[in-house]
GROMACS .gro file of C-alpha atoms in nm:
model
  420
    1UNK     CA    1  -3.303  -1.365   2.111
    2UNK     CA    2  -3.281  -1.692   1.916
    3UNK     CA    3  -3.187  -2.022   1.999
    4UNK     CA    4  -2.891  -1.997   1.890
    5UNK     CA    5  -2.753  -1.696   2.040
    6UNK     CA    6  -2.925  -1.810   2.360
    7UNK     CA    7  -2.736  -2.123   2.386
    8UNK     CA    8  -2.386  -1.936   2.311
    9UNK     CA    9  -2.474  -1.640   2.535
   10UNK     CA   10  -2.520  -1.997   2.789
   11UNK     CA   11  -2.220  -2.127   2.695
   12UNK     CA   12  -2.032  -1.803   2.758
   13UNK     CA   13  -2.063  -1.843   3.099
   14UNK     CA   14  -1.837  -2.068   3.169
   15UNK     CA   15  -1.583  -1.811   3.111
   16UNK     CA   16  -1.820  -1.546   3.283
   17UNK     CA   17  -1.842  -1.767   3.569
   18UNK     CA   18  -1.563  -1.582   3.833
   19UNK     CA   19  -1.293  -1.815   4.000
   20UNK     CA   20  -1.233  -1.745   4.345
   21UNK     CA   21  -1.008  -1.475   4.339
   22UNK     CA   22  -0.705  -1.598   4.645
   23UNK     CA   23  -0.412  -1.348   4.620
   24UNK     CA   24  -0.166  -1.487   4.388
   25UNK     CA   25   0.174  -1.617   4.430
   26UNK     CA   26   0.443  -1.351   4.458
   27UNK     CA   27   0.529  -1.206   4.090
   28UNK     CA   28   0.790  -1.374   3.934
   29UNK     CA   29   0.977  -1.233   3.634
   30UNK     CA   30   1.078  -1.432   3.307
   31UNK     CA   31   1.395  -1.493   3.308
   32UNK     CA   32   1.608  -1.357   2.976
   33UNK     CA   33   1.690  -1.560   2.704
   34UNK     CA   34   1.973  -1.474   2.477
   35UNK     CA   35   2.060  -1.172   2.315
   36UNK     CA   36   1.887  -1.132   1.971
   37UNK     CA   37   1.803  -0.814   1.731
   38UNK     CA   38   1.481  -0.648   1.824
   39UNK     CA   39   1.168  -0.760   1.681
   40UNK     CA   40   1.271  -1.066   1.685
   41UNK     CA   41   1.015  -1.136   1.966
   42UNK     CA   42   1.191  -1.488   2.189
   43UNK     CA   43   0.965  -1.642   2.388
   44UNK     CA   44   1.036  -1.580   2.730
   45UNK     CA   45   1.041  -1.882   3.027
   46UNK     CA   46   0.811  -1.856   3.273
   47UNK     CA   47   0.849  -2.097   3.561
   48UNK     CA   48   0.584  -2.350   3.573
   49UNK     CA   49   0.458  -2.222   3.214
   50UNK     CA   50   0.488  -2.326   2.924
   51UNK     CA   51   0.669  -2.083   2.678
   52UNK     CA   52   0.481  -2.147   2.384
   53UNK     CA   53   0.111  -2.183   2.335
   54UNK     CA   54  -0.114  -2.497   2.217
   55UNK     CA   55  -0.458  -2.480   2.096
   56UNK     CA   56  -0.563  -2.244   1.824
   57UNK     CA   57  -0.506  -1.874   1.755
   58UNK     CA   58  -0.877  -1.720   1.736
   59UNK     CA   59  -0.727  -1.356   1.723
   60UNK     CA   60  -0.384  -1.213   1.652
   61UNK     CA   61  -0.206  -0.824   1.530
   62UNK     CA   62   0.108  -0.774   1.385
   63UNK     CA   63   0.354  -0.648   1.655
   64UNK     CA   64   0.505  -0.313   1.553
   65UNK     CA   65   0.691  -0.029   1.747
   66UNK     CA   66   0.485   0.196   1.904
   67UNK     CA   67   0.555   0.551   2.076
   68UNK     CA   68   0.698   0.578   2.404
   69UNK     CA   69   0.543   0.380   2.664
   70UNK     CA   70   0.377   0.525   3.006
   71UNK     CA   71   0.432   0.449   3.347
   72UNK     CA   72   0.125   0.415   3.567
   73UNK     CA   73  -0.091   0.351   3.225
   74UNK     CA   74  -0.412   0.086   3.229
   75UNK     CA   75  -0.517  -0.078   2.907
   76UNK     CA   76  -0.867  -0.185   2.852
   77UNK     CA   77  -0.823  -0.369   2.466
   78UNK     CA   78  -1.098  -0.490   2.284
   79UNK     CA   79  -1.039  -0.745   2.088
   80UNK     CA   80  -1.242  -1.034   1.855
   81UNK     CA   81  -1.238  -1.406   1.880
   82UNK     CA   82  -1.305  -1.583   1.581
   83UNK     CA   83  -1.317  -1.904   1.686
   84UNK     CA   84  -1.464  -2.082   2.031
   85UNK     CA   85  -1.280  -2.307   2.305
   86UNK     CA   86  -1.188  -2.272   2.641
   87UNK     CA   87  -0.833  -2.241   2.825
   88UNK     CA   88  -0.800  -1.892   2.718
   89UNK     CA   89  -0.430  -1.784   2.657
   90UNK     CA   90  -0.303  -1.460   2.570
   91UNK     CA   91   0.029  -1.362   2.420
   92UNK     CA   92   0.196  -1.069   2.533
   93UNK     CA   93   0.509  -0.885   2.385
   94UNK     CA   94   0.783  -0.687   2.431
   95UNK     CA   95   0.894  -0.732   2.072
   96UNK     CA   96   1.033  -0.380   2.014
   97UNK     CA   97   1.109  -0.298   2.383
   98UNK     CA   98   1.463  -0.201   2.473
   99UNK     CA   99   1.403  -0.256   2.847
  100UNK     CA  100   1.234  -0.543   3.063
  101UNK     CA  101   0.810  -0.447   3.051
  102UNK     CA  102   0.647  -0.538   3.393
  103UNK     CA  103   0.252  -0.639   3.317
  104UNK     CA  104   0.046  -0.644   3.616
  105UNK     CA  105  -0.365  -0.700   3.718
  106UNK     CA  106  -0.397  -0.851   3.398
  107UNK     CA  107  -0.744  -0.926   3.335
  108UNK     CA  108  -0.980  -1.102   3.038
  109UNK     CA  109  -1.331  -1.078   3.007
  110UNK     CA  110  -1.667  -1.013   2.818
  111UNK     CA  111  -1.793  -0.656   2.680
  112UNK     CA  112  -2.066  -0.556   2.781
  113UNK     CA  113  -2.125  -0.208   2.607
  114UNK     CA  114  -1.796   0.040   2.556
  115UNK     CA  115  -1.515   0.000   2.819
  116UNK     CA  116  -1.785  -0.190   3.030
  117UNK     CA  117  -1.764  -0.565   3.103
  118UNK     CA  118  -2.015  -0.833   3.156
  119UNK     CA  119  -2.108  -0.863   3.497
  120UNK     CA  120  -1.921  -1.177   3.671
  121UNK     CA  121  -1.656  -1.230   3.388
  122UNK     CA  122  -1.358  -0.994   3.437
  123UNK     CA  123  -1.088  -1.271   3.593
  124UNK     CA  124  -0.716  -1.226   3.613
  125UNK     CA  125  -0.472  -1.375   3.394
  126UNK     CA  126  -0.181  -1.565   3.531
  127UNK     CA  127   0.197  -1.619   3.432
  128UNK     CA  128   0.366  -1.971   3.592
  129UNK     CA  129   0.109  -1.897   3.882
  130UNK     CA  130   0.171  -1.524   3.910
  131UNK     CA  131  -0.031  -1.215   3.866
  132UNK     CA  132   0.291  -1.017   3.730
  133UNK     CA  133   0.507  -1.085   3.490
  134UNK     CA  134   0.810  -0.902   3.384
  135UNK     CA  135   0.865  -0.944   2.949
  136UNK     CA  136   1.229  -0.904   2.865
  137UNK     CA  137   1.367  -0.706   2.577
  138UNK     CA  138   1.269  -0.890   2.270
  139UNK     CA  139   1.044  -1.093   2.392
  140UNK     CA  140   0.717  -1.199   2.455
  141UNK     CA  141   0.517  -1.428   2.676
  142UNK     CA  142   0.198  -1.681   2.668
  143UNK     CA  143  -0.025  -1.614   2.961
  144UNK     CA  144  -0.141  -1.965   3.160
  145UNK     CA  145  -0.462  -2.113   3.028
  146UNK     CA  146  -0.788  -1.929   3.168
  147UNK     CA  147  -1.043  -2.265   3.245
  148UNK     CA  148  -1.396  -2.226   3.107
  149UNK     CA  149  -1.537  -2.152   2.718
  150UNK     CA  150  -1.553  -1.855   2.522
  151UNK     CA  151  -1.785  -1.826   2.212
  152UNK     CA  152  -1.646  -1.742   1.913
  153UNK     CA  153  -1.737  -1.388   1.700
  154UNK     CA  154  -1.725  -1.275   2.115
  155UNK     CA  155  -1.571  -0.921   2.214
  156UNK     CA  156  -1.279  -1.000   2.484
  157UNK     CA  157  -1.158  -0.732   2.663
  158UNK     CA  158  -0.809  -0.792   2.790
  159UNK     CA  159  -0.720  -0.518   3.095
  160UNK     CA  160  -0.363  -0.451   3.171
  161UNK     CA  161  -0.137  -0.177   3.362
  162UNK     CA  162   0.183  -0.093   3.311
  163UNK     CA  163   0.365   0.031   3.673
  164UNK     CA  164   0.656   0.127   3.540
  165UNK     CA  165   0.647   0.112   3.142
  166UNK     CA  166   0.937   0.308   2.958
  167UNK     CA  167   1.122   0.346   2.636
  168UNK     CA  168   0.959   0.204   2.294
  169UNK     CA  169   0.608   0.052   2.379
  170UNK     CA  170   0.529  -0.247   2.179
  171UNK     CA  171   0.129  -0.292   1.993
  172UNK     CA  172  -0.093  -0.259   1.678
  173UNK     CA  173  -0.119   0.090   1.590
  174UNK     CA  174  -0.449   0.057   1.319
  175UNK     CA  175  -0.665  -0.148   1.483
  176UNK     CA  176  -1.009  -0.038   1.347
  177UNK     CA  177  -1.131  -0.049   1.692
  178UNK     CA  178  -1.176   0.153   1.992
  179UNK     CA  179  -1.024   0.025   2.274
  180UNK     CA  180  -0.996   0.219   2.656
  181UNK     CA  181  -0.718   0.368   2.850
  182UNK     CA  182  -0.700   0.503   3.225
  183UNK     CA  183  -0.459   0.630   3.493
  184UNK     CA  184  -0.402   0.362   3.767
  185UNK     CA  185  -0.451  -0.040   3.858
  186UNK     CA  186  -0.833  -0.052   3.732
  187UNK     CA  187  -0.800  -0.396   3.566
  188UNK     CA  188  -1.020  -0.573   3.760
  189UNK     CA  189  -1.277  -0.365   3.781
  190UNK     CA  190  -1.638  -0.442   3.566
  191UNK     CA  191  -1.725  -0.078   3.509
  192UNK     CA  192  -1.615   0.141   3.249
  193UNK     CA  193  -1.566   0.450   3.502
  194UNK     CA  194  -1.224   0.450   3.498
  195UNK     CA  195  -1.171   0.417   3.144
  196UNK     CA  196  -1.289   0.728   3.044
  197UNK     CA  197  -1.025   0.761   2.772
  198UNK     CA  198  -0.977   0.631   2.419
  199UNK     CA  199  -0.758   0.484   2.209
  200UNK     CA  200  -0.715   0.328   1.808
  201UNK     CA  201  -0.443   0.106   1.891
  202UNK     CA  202  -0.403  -0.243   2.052
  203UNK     CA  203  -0.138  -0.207   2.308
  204UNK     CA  204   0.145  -0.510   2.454
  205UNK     CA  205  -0.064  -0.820   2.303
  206UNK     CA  206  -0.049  -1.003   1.981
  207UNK     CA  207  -0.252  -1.319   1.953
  208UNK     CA  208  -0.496  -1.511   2.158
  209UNK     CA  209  -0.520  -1.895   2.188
  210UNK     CA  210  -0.810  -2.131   2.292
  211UNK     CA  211  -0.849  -2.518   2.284
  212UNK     CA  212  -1.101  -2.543   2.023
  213UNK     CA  213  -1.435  -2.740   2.092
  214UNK     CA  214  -1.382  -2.951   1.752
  215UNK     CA  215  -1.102  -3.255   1.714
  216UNK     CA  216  -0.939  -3.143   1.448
  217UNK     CA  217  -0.976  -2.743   1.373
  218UNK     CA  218  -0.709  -2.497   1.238
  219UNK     CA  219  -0.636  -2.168   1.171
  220UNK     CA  220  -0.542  -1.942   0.873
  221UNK     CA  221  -0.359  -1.619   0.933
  222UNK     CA  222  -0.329  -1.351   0.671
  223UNK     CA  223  -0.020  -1.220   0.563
  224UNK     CA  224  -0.085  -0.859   0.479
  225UNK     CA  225  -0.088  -0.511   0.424
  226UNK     CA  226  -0.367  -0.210   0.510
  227UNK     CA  227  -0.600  -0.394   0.243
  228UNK     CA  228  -0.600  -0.663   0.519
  229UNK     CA  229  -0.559  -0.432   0.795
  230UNK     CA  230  -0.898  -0.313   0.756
  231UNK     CA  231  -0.844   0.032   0.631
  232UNK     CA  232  -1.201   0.184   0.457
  233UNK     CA  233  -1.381  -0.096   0.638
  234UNK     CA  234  -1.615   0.081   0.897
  235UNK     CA  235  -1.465   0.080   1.262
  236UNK     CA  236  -1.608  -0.102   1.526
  237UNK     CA  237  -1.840  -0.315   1.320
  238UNK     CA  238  -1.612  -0.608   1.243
  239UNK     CA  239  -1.569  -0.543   0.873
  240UNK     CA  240  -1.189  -0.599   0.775
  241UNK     CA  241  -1.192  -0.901   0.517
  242UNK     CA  242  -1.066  -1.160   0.751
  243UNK     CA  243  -1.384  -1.110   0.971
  244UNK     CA  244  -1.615  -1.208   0.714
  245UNK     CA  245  -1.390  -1.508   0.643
  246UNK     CA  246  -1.414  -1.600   1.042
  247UNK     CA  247  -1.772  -1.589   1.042
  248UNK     CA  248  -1.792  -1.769   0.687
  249UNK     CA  249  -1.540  -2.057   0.813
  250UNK     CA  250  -1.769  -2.085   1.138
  251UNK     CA  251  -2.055  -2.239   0.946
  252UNK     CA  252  -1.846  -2.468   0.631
  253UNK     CA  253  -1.784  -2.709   0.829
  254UNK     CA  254  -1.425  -2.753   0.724
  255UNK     CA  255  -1.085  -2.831   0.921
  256UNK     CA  256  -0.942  -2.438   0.925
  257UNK     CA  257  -1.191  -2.207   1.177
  258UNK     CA  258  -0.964  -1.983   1.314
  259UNK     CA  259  -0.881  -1.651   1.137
  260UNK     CA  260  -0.602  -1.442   1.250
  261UNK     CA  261  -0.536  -1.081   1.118
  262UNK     CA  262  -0.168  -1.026   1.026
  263UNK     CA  263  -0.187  -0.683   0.844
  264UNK     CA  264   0.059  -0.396   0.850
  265UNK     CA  265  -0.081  -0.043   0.686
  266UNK     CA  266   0.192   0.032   0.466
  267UNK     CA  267   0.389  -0.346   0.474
  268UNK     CA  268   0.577  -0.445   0.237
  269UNK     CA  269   0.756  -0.823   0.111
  270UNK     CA  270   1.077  -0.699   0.062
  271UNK     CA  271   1.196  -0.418   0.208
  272UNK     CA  272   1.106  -0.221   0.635
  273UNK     CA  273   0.904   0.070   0.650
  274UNK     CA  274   0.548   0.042   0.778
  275UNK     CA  275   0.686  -0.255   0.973
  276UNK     CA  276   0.938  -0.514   0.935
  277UNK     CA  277   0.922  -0.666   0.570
  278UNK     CA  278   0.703  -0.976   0.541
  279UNK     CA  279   0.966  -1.157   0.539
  280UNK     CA  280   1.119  -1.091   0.828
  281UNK     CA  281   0.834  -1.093   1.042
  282UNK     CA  282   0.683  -1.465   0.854
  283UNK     CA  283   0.791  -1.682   1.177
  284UNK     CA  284   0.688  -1.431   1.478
  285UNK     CA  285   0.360  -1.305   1.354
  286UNK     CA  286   0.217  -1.646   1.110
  287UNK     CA  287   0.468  -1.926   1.194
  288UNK     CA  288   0.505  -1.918   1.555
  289UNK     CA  289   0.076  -1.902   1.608
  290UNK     CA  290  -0.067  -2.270   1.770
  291UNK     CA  291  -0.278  -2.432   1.542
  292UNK     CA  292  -0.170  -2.274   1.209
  293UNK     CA  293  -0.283  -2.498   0.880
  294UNK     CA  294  -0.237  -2.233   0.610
  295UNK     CA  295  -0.083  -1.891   0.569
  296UNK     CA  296  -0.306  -1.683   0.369
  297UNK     CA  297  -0.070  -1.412   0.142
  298UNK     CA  298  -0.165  -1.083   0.047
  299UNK     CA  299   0.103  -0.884  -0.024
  300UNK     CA  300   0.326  -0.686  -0.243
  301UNK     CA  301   0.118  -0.386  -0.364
  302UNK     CA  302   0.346  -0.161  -0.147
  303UNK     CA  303   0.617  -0.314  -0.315
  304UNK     CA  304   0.529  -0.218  -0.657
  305UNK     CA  305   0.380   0.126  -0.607
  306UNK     CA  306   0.714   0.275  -0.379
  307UNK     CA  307   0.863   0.318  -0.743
  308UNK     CA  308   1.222   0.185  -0.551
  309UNK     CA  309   1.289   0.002  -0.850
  310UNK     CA  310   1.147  -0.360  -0.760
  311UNK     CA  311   1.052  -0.528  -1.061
  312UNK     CA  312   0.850  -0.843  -1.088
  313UNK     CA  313   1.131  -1.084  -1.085
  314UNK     CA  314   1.194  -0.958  -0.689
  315UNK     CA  315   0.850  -0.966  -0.560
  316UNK     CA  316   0.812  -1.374  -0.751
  317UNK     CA  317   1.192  -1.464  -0.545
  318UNK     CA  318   0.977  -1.307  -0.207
  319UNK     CA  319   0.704  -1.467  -0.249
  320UNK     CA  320   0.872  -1.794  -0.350
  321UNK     CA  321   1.088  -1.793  -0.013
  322UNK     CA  322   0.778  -1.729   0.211
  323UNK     CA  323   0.598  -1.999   0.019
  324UNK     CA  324   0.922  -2.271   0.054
  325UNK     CA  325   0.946  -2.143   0.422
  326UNK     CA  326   0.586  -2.189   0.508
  327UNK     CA  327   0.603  -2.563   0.373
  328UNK     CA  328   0.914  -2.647   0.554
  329UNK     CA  329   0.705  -2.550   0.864
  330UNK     CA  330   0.437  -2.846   0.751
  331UNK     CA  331   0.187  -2.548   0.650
  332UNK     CA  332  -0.011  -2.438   0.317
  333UNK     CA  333   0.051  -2.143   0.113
  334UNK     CA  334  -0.258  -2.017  -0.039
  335UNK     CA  335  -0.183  -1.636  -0.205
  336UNK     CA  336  -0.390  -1.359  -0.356
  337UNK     CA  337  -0.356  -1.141  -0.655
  338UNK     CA  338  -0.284  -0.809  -0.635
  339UNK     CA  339  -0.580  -0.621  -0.683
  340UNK     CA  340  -0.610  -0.276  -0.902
  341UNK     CA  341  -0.527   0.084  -0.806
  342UNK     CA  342  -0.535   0.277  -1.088
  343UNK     CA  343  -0.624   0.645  -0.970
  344UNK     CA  344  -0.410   0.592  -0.649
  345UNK     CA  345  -0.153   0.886  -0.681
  346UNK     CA  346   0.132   0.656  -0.712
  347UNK     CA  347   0.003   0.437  -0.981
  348UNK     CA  348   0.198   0.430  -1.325
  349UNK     CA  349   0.193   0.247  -1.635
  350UNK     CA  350   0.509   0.045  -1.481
  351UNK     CA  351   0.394  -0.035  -1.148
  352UNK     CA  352   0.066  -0.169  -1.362
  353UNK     CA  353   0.326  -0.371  -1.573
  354UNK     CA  354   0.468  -0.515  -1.252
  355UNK     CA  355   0.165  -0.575  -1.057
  356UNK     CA  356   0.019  -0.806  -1.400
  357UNK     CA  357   0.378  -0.997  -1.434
  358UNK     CA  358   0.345  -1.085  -1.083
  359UNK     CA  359  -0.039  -1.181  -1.102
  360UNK     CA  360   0.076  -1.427  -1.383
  361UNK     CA  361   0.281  -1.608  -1.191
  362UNK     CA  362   0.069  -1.655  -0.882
  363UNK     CA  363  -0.207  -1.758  -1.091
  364UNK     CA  364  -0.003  -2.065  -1.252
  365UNK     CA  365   0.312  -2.149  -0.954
  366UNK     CA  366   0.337  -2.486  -0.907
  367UNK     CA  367   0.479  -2.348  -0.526
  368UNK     CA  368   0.153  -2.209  -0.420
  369UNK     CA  369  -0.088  -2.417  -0.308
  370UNK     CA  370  -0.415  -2.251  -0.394
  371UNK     CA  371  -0.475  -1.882  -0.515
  372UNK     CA  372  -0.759  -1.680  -0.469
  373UNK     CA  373  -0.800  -1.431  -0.752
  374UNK     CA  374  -0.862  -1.094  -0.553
  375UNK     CA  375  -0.748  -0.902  -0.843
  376UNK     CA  376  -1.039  -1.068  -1.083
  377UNK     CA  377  -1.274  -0.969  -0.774
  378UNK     CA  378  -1.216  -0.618  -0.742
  379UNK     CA  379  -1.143  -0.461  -1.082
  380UNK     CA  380  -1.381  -0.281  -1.329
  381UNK     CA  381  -1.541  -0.489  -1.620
  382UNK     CA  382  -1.465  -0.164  -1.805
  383UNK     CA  383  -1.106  -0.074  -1.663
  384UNK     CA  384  -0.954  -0.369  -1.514
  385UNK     CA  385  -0.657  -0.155  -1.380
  386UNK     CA  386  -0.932   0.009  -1.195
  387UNK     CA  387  -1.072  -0.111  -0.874
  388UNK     CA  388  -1.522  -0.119  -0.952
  389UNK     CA  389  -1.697   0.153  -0.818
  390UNK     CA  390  -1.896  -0.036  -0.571
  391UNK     CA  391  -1.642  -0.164  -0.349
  392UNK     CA  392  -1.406   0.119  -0.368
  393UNK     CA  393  -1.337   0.276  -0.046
  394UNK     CA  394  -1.281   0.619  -0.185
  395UNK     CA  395  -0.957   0.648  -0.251
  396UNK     CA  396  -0.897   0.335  -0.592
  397UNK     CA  397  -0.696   0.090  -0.357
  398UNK     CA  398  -0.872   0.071  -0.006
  399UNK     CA  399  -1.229  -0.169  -0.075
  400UNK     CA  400  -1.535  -0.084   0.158
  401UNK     CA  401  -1.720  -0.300   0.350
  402UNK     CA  402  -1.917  -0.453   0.033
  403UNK     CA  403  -1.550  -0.497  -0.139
  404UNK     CA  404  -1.446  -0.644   0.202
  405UNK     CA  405  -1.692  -0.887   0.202
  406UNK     CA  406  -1.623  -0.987  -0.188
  407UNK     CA  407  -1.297  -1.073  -0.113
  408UNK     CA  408  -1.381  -1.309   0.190
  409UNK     CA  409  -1.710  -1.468  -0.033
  410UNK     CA  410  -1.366  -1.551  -0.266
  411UNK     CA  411  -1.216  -1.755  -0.032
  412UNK     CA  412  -1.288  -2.129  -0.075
  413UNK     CA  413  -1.269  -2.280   0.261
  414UNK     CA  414  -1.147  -2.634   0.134
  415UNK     CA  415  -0.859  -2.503  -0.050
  416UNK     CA  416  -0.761  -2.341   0.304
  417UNK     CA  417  -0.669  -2.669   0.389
  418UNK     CA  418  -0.378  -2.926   0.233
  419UNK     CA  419  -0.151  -3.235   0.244
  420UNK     CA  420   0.143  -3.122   0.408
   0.00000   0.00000   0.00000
């Protein structure tokens, strides 16, 4: 072991370091807020809570509609941090829920190996002082802050059960990592016995917050699609493009640290599908995170390839509107190209048209802050409209690891940060 790690394994145990667990407060539900369409996730009121985090995101997933959601079901979710703090708080949702979702024995610690936790560091999450909370419709909710430190580039595992969960179940259905299921209230248990079963998806949370050790950090969160998602990067090992970044920003020394992951296989700018459009999902999934400085855009690859008839001068108005929106909220707008396909099955001469009108622009709008030329990354020296060899994933859109890596060594970590 080095130094290095030593001192953060050290420093990781003031979050491994157990609280003494009294029996909570009786639960106490949040109460509803107003009627509104779902996925449009509210934040729900929790007495003696606040309803909205502060700190810095260090991990987030896009909220999307799951399948149905079980009764009786435990969730052991492993998630990454990319950057350190302490006050741990988790968000949890109910975005696409049509009923009230009652969370209880929710639990956060270290991995140890698998479904297995660190000994000493499984403690239970609270909501305005209670060990249950009830989500409405619509909505989601910011657990209370955890005291002690968590390193960053750290596996949390998050444990939840669901007594009574029905009707559309809320998550993160391509997470590139295995997380654990189990019948019955096992959160707070340290051993993996229980958890015998697994699962690809992240279910009922969507970000994570911390109180960063520096004065002044920040976050980026990336706007995206599958490329961002992580598909073709190797599961389990960390290797979607925004974990490179995380462990690149760790090290620069500059303002933005945090890296959340706000891919959607399949999204698109414009229109629903493979979740809700970019556009309509901009203020739950980037806007509303703590700690946001910039909102990192790649997109609109989907767009171009669904042959619905978009054309270049729609995808410039959608990314104009998330760019004007994202500066109203006091944030940057940095976007990427739109990198090659050719040899995907629904590439054409016009979507090729389309995606190089639309790479013009980004490279020279006055609206963008900074852009980060993916496109210039990726693509053949002897077939631009190809993506190279080496970092294609297999299939001429999807990069591998290597190409995954590329496009976070791309990134310039002071134009992730601006006057605004």
């Amino acid at each position: 072991m080095t130094g290095r790690l030593g001192r953060g394994c050290r420093a990781a145990a003031a979050l491994l370091t157990a609280v003494a667990c009294q029996p909570g407060p009786p639960a106490r539900a949040a109460t509803p807020p107003d009627p509104a369409p779902r996925g449009t996730a509210r934040a729900a009121t929790l007495p003696g809570s606040a309803t909205r985090a502060t700190g810095v995101v260090t991990w987030a997933a896009s909220a999307d509609r799951m399948g149905e959601g079980t009764a009786g079901r435990g969730y052991r979710l492993v998630v990454r941090t990319s950057l350190g703090g302490s006050d741990l708080r988790v968000r949890f949702t109910n975005a696409f829920g049509d009923r009230p979702l009652t969370l209880d024995g929710v639990h956060a610690g270290l991995r140890s190996q698998g479904a297995a936790l660190r000994p000493g560091t499984n403690r239970p999450l609270t909501f305005g002082g209670a060990r249950t909370v009830t989500v409405p419709a619509g909505a989601v909710a910011w657990s209370d802050p955890l005291p002690g430190r968590i390193p960053a580039g750290t596996d949390l595992v998050i444990s939840l059960h669901t007594p009574d969960a029905a009707g559309p179940a809320t998550g993160h259905w391509m997470a590139m990592q295995t997380s654990y299921t189990g019948r019955g209230a096992h959160t707070a248990e340290e051993s993996g016995a229980n958890w015998a079963q697994t699962t690809s998806s992240w279910w009922y949370i969507d970000s994570v917050a911390v109180r960063a050790d520096h004065a002044v950090p920040g976050a980026v969160v990336a706007l995206g699609d599958s490329i961002t998602d992580g598909w073709q990067s190797t599961t389990d090992l960390n290797r979607r493009w925004t974990d490179y970044l995380a462990r690149r920003l760790g090290t620069a020394g500059t303002a933005v640290r945090g890296v959340a992951n706000e891919g959607i296989s399949g999204n698109k700018i414009l229109a629903d599908g493979a979740g809700q459009a970019a556009l309509q999902r901009l203020d739950r999934d980037v806007l509303a995170q703590p700690g946001v400085r910039t909102v990192f855009l790649f997109e609109g690859v989907n767009d171009l390839k669904a042959h619905t008839g978009v054309t270049a001068a729609d995808l410039i108005a959608g990314y104009l509107q998330i760019a004007r929106r994202t500066h109203a909220a006091g944030r940057c707008v940095v976007a990427a190209t739109v990198g090659p396909f050719k040899g995907w099955s629904e590439w054409d001469p016009a979507a090729e048209a389309v995606r190089q009108e639309v790479n013009r622009f980004l490279r020279s709008s006055a609206e963008i802050d900074a852009v980060t030329d993916f496109d210039r990354i990726l693509r053949s020296p002897h077939d631009p409209e190809r993506i190279q060899p080496f970092f294609d994933g297999g299939d001429h859109l999807h990069p591998n690891d290597k190409g995954m890596q590329a496009l976070a060594d791309a990134v310039d970590p002071d134009r992730l940060d601006c006057a605004r």
